[in-house]
Each structure stands twice: as C-alpha cells, then as structure tokens.
Short mmCIF file of C-alpha atoms and ligand atoms in Angstrom, two decimals:
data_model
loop_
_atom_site.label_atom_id
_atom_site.label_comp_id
_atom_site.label_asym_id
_atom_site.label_seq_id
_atom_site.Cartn_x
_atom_site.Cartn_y
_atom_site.Cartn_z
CA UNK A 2 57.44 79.34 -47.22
CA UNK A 3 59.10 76.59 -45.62
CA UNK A 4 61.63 73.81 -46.79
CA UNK A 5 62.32 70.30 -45.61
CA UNK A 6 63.68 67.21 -46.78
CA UNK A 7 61.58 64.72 -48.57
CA UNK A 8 63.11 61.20 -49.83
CA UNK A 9 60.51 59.50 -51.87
CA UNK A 10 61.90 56.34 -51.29
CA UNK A 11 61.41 56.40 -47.19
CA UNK A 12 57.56 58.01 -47.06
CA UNK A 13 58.02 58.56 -43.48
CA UNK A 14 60.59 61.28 -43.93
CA UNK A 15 58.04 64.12 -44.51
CA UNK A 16 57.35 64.01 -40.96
CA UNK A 17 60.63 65.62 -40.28
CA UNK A 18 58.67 68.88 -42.19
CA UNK A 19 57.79 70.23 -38.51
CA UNK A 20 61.41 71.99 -38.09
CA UNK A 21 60.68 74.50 -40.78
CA UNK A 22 61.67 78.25 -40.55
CA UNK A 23 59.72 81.19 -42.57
CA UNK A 24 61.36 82.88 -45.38
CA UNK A 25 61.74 86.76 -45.32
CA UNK A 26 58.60 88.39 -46.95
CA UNK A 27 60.42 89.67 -49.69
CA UNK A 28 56.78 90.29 -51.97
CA UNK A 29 55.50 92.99 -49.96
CA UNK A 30 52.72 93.83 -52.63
CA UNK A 31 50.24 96.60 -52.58
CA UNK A 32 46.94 95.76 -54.61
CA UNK A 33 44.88 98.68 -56.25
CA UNK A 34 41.08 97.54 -57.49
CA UNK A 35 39.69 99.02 -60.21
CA UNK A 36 36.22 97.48 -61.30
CA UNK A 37 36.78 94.03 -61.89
CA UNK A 38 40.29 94.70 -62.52
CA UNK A 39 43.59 94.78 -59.90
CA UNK A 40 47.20 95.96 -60.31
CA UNK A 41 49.83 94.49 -57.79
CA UNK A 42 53.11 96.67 -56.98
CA UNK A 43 55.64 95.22 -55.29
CA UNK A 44 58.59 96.56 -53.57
CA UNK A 45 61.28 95.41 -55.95
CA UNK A 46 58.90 97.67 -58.67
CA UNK A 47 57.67 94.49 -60.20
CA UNK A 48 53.86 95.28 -61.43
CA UNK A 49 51.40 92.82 -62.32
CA UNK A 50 47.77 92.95 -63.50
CA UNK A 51 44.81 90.18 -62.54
CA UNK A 52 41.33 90.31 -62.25
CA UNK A 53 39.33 89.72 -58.85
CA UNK A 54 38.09 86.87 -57.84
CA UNK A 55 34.52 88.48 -58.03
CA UNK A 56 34.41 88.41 -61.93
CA UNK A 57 31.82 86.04 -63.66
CA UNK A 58 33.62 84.88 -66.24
CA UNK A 59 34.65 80.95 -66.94
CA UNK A 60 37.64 82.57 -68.48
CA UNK A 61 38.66 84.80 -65.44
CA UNK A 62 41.89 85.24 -64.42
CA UNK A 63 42.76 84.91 -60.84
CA UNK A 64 44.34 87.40 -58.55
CA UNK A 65 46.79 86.49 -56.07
CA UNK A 66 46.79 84.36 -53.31
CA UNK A 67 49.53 82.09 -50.97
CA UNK A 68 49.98 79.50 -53.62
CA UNK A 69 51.57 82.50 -56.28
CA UNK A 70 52.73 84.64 -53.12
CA UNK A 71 54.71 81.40 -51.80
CA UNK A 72 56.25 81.01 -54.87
CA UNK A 73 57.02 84.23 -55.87
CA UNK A 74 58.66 84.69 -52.72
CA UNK A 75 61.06 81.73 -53.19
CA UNK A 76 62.09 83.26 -56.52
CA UNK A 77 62.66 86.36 -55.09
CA UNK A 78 64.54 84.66 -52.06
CA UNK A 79 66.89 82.05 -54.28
CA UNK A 80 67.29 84.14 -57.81
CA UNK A 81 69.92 82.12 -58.82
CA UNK A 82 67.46 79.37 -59.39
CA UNK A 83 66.05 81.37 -62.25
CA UNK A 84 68.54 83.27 -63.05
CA UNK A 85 69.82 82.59 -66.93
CA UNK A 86 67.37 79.79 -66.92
CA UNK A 87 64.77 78.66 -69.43
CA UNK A 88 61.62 78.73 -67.70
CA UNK A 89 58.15 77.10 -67.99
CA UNK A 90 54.86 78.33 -66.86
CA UNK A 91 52.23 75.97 -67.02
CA UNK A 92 48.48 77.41 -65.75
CA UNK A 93 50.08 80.24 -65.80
CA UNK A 94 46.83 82.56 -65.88
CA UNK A 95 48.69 86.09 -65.60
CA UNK A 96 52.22 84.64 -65.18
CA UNK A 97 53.01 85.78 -61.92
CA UNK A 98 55.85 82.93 -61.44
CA UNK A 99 57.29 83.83 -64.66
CA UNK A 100 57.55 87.22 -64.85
CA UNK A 101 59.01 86.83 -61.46
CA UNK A 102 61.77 84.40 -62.78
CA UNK A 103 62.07 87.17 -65.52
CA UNK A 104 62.46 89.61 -63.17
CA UNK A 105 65.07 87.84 -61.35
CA UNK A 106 67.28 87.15 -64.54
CA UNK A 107 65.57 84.23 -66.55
CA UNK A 108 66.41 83.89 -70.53
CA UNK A 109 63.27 83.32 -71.56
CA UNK A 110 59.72 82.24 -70.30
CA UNK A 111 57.34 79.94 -72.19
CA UNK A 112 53.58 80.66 -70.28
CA UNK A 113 51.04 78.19 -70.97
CA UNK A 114 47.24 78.51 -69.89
CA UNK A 115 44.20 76.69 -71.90
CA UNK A 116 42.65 80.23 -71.28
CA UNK A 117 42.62 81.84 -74.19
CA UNK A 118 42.52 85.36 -72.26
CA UNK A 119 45.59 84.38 -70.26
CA UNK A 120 47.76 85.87 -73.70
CA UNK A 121 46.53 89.31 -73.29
CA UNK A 122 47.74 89.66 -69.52
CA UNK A 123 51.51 88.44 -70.51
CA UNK A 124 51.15 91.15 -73.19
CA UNK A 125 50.16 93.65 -70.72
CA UNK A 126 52.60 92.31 -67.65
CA UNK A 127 55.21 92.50 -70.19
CA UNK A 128 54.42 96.00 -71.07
CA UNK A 129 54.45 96.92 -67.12
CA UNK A 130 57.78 95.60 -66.44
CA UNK A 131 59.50 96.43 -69.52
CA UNK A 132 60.23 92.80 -70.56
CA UNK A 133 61.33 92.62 -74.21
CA UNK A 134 58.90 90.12 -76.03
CA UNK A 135 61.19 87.93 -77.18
CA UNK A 136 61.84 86.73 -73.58
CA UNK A 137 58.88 85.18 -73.23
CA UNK A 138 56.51 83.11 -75.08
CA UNK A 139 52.71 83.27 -74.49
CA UNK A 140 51.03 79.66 -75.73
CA UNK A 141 47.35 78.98 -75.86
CA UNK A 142 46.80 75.44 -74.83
CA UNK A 143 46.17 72.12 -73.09
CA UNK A 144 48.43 70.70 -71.05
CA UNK A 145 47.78 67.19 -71.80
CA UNK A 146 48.25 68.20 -75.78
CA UNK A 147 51.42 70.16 -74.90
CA UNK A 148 55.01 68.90 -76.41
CA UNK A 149 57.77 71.66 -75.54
CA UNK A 150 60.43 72.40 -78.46
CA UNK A 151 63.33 72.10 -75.47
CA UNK A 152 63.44 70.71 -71.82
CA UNK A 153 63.73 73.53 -69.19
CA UNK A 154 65.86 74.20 -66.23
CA UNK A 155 62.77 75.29 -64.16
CA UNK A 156 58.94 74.93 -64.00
CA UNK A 157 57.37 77.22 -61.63
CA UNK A 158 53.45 75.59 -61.29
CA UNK A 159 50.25 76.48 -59.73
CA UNK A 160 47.62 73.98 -60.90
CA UNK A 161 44.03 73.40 -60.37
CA UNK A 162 44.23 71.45 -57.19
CA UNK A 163 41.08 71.53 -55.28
CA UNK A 164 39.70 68.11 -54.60
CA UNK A 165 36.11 68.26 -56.96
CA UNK A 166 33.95 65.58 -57.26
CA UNK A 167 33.26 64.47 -60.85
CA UNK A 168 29.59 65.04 -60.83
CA UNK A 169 30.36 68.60 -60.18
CA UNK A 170 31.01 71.11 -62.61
CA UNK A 171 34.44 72.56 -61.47
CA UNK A 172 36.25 76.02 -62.37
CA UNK A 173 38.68 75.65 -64.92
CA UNK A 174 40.83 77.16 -62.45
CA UNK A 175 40.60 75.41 -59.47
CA UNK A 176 39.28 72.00 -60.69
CA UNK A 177 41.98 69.42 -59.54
CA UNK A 178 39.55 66.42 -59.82
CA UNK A 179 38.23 63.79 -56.83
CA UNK A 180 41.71 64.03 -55.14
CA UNK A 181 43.01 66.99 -56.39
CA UNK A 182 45.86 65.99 -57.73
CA UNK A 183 45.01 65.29 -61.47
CA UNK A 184 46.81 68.24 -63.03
CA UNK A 185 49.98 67.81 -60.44
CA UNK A 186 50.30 63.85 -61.63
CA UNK A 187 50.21 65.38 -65.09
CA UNK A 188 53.01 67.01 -64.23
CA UNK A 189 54.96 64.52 -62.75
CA UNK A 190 53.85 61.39 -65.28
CA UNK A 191 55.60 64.08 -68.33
CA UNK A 192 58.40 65.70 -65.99
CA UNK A 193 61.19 63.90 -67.92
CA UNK A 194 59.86 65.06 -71.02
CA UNK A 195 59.75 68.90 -69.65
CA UNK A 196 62.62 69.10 -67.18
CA UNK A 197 66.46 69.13 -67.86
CA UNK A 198 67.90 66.30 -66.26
CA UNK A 199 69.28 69.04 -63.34
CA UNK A 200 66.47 70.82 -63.32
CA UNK A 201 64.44 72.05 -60.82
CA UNK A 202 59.95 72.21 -60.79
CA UNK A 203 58.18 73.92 -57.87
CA UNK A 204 54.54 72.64 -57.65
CA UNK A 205 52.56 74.39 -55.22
CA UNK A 206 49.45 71.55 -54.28
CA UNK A 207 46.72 71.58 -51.63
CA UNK A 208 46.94 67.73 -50.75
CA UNK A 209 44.46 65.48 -48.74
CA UNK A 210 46.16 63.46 -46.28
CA UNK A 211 45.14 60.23 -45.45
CA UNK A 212 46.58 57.81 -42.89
CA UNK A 213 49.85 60.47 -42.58
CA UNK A 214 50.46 61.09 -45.50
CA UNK A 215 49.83 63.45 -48.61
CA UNK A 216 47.85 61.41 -51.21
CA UNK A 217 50.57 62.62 -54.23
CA UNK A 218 53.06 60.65 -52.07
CA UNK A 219 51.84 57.60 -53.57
CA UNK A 220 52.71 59.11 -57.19
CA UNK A 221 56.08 60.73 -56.08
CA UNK A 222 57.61 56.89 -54.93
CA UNK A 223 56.13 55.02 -57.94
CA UNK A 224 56.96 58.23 -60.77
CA UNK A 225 59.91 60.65 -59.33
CA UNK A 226 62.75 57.04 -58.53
CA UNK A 227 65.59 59.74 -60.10
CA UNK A 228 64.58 62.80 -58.65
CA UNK A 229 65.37 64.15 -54.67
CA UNK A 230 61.78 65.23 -54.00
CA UNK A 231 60.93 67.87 -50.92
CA UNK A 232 57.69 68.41 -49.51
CA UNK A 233 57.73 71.84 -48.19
CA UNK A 234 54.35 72.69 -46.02
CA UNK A 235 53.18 76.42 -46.70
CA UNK A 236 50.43 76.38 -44.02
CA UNK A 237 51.70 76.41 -40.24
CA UNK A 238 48.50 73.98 -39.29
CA UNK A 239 46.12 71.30 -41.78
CA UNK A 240 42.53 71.62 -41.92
CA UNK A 241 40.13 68.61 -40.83
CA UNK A 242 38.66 67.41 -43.84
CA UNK A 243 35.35 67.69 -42.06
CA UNK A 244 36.10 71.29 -42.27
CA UNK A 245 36.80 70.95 -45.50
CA UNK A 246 33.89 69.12 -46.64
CA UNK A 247 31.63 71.77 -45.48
CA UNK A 248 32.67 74.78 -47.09
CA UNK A 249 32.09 72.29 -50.36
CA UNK A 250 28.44 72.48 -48.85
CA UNK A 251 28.23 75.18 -48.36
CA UNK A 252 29.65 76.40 -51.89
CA UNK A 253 27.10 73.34 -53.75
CA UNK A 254 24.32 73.21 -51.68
CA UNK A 255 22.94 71.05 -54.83
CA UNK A 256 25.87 68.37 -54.73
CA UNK A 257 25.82 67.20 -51.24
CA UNK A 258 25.54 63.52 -52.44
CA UNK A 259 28.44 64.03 -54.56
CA UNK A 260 30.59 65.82 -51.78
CA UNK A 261 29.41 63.07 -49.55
CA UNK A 262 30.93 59.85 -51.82
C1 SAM B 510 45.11 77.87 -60.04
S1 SAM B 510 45.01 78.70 -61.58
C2 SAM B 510 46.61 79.39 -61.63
C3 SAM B 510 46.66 80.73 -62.21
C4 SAM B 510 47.96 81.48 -62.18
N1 SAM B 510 48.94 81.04 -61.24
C5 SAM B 510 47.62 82.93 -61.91
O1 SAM B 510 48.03 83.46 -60.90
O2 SAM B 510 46.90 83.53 -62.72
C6 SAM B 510 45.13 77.40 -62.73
C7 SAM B 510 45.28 77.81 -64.17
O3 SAM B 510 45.34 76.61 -64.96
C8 SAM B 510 44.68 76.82 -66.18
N2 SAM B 510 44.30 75.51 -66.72
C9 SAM B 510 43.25 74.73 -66.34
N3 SAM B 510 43.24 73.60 -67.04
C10 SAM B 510 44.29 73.64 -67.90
C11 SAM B 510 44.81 72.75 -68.87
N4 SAM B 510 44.21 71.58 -69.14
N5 SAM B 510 45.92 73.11 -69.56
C12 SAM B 510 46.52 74.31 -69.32
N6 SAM B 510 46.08 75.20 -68.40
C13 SAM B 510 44.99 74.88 -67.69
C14 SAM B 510 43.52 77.73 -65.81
O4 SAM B 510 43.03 78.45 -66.93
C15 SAM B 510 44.14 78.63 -64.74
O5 SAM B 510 44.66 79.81 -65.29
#
C-alpha cells in the first residue's frame, strides 16, 4: 500500500502518485483449505473464515486477495484511524475490514452485504476472535436501499469493481458495471449521508484510465468539492487494457461482441 496526494480540484496532481513507499507487511496471514472452505491466521492472532474462490455458488463468499490485504494492512498500520470509531462495512462478504477495525479498537461495526450468507460468516468471525456481538451489526441488504441510523467516522469498502459489460451476466461480487465504477459512485453520490463530516472512507477500486487519468476522477471533481481526496496506487505497474480485454475473452468466450463495444 502506497499513499499520495490527490486534490480533486487540480486532476493533474495524481501524477505526483509515482513517489510512493510500501507499507510494512504487517498481515502476514497463513491460509488453511479445507474443502471449499479456508481459515486465515494472522500474526497479530486475528482469524478469519472465507470460502475459495473455486465454490459454485452465486452466493459465495470470497477469500482474500490485495484489495482486503491492502486494506487490512492500512488498519493494522494507522489503528488510530479505527480506533473508538463507528465503522461501516459495506460489501462486506466475510468482514475482513471490519473485524480488522474491531480488532484494532473500533466501537462498533455495522457489515452490510446483499448476500444473505454474508450474516453467518460475521457470526462465525465473531466467534473466532472473541468479539462481543453487540459490537457489531450484521445487515442483510442493498446498498442502494440502505439508510444508516447514524453517520460514521470510517467506511472501510471493497466493491464490485470489475469493468462488465451489460449484456453480460456479472458475479454479484465482482460486477462493477461497463466502467467499473457503479458501486464506488454509489458510494460517493451518498457519502454525506454515511460519513461524519471528519470522517474518513477507504475505497479500494480497479479503475480504467483513459487519456491519464482514472475514469472515477471525473466523479471525485464534480461529487467530493468538500472532501481532500487521495488516490493511492496499490499495483507498482497498470495493465494495457488490451491485456485486459483478453482475459474477458478468454473468461466469455460467448460475449466477445459485448467485450468488444
Ligand atoms: C468484491 S466483494 C467484497 C467482499 C468482501 N470484501 C470479502 O472479503 O468478503 C463485493 C461484495 O459486495 C456484495 N454486493 C454486491 N452487490 C451489492 C449491493 N447491491 N449491496 C450490498 N452488497 C452488495 C457482494 O455480495 C460481495 O460480498
């Protein structure tokens, strides 16, 4: 994980994102598979349950991966972000940010997945770590339905964000729509209604970038005027979007026309 100044107001200023440093690993997780099932330990002790990624299921719940690593690891690296916070958890799937954040010292977590499953794994994570359950709140939902009882001081996020043509049918976990970006600009068109007015949301989105620049830039000038915004890179080098477009081939051999508009 990297960090670098972004002012929404000057779009050029994310080019400045190339004199980054690494923060320490501070994760280092184990992960023990057991049928379609797979436990996480980390160092710290924290434990935390998924599936694999190799379960058919539309209501599967993901294992880990960078986005959740990177910002676990920021958590774990800047506590006092979290710590005596009220914290949301939106696509939250097994609430790795959360339980993190709980880990770390939060008040209370509200978790929010449309997934009905997603429930039963904060049950279980809970039971793991030894979180009381009235620090966290599981809620079974939509996001664009969703109207919190009280702003919070941090969102911790990890939406669907992979760019999916309409005409294909999309995982409920990864779907992001055409740009990829649908569930992040949900995020951002509601932030005021979510967010304390000091608070902090980490979004961690796979963006397209087209002529320089990430496409949510667009939406972070015309939505986030209030807000300092900072794009933070978590991959040292972007992918062509040639590249790109041929894993989706490859993955939808059927949807090439769609891939290719
Ligand atoms: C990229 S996954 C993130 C999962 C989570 N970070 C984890 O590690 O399990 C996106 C999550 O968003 C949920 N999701 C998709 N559409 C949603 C919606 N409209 N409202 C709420 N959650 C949604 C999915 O069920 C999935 O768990």
């Amino acid at each position: 994980m990297t960090t670098s100044p972004f002012n929404p107001s000057n779009q050029d200023s994310h080019r400045d994102t190339a004199n980054t440093t690494a923060l320490p690993d501070r994760l280092q997780r184990n992960a023990q598979v057991t049928g379609e099932d797979v436990l996480y330990q980390f160092a710290n002790g924290f434990k935390l349950k998924t599936e694999t990624l190799r379960k058919q299921n539309k209501w599967r719940i993901l294992p880990l991966g960078s986005p959740q690593g990177s910002l676990m690891n920021h958590v774990l690296n800047f506590p006092e972000i979290a710590r005596d916070k009220r914290v949301f958890e939106p696509f939250s799937g097994s609430g790795p940010l959360g339980f993190t954040a709980l880990r770390v010292g939060a008040s209370h977590v509200d978790f929010l997945d449309i997934n009905p499953r997603a429930a039963e794994f904060h049950q279980a994570n809970a039971s793991l770590n030894q979180f009381s359950p009235n620090r966290f709140t599981s809620i079974t939902g939509n996001i664009a339905d969703f109207t919190p009882e009280h702003k919070y001081h941090l969102i911790l996020a990890n939406p669907p964000f992979v760019p999916t043509p309409d005409d294909i049918d999309g995982a409920v976990t990864s779907d992001g729509g055409p740009e990829g970006n649908r569930f992040v600009n949900f995020l951002l068109e509601r932030l005021e209604m979510f967010l304390e007015p000091s608070g902090k949301a980490l979004i961690y989105a796979f963006q397209v970038v087209k002529d320089d620049h990430p496409l949510i830039t667009q939406q972070l000038v015309k939505i986030l005027q209030n807000r300092p915004v900072e794009i933070t890179p978590a991959q040292a080098k972007s992918s062509s979007f040639e590249a790109f477009c041929e894993g989706y081939r490859t993955l939808f051999p059927n949807d090439t026309s769609a891939i290719a508009n």
